[in-house]
PDB file of C-alpha atoms in Angstrom:
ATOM      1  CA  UNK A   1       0.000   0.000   0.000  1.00  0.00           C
ATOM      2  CA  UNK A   2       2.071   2.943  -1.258  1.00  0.00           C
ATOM      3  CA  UNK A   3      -0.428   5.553  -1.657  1.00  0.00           C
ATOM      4  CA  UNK A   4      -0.876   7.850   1.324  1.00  0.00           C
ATOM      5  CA  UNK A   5      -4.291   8.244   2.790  1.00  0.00           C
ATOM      6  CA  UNK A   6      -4.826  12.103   2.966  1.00  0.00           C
ATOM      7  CA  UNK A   7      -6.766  13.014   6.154  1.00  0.00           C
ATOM      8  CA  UNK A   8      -7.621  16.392   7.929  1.00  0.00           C
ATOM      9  CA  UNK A   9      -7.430  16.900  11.677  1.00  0.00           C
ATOM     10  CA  UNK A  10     -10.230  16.401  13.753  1.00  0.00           C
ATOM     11  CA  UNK A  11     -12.422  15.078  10.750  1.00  0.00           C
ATOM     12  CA  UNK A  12     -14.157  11.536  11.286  1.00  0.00           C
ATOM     13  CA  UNK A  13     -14.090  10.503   7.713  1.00  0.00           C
ATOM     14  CA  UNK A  14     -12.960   8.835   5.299  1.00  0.00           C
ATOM     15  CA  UNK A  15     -13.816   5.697   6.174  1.00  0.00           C
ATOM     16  CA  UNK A  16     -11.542   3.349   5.703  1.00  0.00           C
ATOM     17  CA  UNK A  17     -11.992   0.124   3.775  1.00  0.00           C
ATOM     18  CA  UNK A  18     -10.109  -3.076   3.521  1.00  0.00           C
ATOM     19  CA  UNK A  19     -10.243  -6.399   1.599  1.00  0.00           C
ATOM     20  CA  UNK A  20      -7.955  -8.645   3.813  1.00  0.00           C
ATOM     21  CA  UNK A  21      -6.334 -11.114   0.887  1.00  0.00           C
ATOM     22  CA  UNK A  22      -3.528 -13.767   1.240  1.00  0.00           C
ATOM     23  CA  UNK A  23      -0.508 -12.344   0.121  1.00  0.00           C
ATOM     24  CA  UNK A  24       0.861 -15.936  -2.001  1.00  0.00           C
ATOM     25  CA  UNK A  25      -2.478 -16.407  -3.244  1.00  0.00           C
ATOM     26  CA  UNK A  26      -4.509 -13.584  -3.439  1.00  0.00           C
ATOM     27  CA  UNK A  27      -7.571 -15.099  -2.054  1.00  0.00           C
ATOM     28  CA  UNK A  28      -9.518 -13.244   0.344  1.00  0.00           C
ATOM     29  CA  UNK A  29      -9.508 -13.628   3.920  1.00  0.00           C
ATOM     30  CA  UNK A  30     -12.434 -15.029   5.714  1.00  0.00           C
ATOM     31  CA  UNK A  31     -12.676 -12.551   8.472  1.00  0.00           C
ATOM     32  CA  UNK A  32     -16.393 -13.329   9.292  1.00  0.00           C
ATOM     33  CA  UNK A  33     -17.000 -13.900  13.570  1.00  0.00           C
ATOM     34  CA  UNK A  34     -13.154 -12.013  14.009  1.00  0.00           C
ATOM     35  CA  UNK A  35     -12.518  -8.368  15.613  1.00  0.00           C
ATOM     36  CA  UNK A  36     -10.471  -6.319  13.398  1.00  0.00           C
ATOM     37  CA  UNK A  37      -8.581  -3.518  14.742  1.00  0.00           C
ATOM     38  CA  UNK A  38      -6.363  -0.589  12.324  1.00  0.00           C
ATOM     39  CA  UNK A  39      -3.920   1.107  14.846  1.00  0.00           C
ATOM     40  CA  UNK A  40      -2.810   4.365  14.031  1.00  0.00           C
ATOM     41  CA  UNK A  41       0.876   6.101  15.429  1.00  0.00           C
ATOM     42  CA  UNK A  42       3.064   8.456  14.152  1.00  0.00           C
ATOM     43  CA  UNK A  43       5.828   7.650  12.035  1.00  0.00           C
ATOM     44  CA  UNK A  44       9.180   7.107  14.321  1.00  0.00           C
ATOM     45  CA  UNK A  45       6.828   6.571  17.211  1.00  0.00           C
ATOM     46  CA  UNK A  46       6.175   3.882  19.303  1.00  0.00           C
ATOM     47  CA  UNK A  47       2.893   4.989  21.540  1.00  0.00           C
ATOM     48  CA  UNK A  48      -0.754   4.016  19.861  1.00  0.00           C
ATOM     49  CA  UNK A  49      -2.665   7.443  19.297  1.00  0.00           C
ATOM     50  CA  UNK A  50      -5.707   5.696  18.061  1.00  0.00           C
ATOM     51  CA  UNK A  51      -7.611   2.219  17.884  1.00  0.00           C
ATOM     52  CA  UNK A  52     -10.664   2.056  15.705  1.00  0.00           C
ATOM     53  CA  UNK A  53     -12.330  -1.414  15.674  1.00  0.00           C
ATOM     54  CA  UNK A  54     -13.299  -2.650  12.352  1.00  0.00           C
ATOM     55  CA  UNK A  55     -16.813  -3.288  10.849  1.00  0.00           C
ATOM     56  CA  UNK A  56     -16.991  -6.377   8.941  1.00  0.00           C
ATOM     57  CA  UNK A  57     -18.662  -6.060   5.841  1.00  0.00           C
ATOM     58  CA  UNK A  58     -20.574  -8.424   3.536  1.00  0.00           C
ATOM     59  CA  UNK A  59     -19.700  -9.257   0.186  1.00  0.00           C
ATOM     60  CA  UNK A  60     -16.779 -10.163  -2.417  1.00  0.00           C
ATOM     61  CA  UNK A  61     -15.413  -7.261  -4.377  1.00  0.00           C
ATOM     62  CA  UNK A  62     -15.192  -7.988  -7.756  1.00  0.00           C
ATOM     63  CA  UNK A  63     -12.069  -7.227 -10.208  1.00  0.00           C
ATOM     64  CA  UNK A  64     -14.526  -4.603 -11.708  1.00  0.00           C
ATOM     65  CA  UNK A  65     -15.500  -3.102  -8.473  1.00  0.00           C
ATOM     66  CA  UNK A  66     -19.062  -4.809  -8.364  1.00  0.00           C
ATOM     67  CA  UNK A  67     -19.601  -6.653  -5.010  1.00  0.00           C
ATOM     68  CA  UNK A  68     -21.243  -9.910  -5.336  1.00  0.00           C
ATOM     69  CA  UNK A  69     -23.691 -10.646  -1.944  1.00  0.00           C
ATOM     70  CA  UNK A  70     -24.807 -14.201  -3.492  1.00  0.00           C
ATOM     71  CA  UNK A  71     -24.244 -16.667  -0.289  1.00  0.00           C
ATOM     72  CA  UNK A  72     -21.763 -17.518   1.139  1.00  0.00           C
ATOM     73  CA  UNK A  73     -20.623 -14.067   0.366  1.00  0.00           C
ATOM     74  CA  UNK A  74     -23.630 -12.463   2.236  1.00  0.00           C
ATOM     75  CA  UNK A  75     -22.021 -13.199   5.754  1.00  0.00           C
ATOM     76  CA  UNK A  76     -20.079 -10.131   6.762  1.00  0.00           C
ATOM     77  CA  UNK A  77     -16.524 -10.742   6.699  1.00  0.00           C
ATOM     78  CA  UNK A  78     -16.853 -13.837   4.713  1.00  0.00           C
ATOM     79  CA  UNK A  79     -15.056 -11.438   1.816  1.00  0.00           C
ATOM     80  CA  UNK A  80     -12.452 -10.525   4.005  1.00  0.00           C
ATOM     81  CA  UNK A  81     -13.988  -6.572   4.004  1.00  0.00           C
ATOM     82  CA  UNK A  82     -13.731  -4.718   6.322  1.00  0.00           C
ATOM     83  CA  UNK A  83     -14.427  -0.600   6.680  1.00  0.00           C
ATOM     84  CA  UNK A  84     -13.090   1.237   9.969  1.00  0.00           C
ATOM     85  CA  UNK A  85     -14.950   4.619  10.949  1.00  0.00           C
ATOM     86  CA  UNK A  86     -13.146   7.070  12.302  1.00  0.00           C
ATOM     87  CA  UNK A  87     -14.289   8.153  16.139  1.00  0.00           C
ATOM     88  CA  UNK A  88     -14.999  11.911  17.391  1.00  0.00           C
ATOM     89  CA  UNK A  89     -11.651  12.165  18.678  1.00  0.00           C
ATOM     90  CA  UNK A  90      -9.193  10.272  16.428  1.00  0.00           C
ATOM     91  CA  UNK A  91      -7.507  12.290  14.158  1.00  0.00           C
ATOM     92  CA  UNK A  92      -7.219  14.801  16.981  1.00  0.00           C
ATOM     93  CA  UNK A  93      -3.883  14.496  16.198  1.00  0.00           C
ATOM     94  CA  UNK A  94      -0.727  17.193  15.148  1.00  0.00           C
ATOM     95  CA  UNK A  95      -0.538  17.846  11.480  1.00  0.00           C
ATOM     96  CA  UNK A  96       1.922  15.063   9.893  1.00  0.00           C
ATOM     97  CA  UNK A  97       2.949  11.630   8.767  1.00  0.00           C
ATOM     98  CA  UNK A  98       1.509   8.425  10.381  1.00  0.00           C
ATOM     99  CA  UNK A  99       1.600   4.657   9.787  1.00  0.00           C
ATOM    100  CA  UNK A 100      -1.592   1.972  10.645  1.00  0.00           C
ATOM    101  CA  UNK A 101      -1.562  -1.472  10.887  1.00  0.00           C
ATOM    102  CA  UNK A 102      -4.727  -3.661  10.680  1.00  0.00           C
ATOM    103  CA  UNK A 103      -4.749  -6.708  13.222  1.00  0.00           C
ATOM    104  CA  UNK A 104      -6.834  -9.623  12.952  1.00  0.00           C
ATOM    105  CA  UNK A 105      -8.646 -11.790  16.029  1.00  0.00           C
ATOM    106  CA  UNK A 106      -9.983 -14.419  14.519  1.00  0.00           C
ATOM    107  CA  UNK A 107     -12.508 -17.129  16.641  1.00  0.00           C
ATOM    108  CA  UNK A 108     -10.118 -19.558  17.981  1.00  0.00           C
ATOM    109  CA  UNK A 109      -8.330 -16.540  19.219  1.00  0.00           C
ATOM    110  CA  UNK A 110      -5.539 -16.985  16.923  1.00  0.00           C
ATOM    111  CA  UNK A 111      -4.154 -13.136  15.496  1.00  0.00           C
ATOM    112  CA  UNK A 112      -2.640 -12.309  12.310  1.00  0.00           C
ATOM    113  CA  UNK A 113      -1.410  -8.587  11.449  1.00  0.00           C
ATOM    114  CA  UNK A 114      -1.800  -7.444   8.205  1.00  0.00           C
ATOM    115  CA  UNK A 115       2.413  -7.153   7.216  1.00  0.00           C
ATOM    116  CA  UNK A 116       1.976  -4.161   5.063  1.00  0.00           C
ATOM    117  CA  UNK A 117       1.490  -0.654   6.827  1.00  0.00           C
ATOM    118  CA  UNK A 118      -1.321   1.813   6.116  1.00  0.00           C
ATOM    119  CA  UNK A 119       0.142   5.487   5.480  1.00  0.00           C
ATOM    120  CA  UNK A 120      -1.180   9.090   6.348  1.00  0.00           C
ATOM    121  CA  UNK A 121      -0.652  12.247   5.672  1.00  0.00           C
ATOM    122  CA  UNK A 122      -2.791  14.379   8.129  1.00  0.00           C
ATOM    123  CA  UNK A 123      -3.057  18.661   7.631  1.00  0.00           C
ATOM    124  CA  UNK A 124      -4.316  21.031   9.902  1.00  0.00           C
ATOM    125  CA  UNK A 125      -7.896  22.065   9.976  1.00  0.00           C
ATOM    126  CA  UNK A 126      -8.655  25.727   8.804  1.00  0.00           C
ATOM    127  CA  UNK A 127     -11.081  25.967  11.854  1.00  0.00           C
TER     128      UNK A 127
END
């Protein structure tokens, strides 16, 4: 993911969305029942300035950008999507550069983190 998400202090949007895939096979992630987490910090740092819990979503996203919802893809999570909605007081953060990483729980309490980093580029608010 080298494209920086572009984000404005104290704003609670964009949402965020995911399709979790395997990286050697490029088959999606079945995600459904798990707690998905994106951590935000800033680049260089080590302390957590936000956790915002994931919403699994149904479907599979097509290579066109359709989403099918045909079973079993109408179990959220079952597409390995997931969309994470900024809270009231996340990006409360300084202008700069920041990193995310996306953690998985899955049911038998086994975790996988998602190796590749989320990055953003937050700007002050005119306000």
């Amino acid at each position: 993911m080298a494209d920086k998400i572009k984000l404005v202090q104290g704003d609670s949007r964009p949402q965020i969305k995911a399709t979790l895939t395997d990286e050697t096979t490029g088959a999606v992630i079945d995600i459904s029942g798990s707690t998905v987490r994106l951590r935000m910090r800033a680049v260089g740092s080590t302390t957590i300035l936000a956790t915002v819990l994931g919403t699994l979503v149904a479907g599979l996203e097509n290579d066109d950008g359709s989403i099918t919802t045909a079973a079993p893809y109408n179990v959220p999570g079952f597409g390995g999507r997931v969309v994470f909605i900024w809270g009231a007081n996340d990006l409360n953060v300084a202008a700069g550069e920041y990193e995310g990483e996306i953690e998985v729980t899955f049911t038998d309490g086994s975790i996988q983190t998602v190796y590749d980093l989320l990055k953003f580029k937050v700007r002050e608010d005119f306000a």
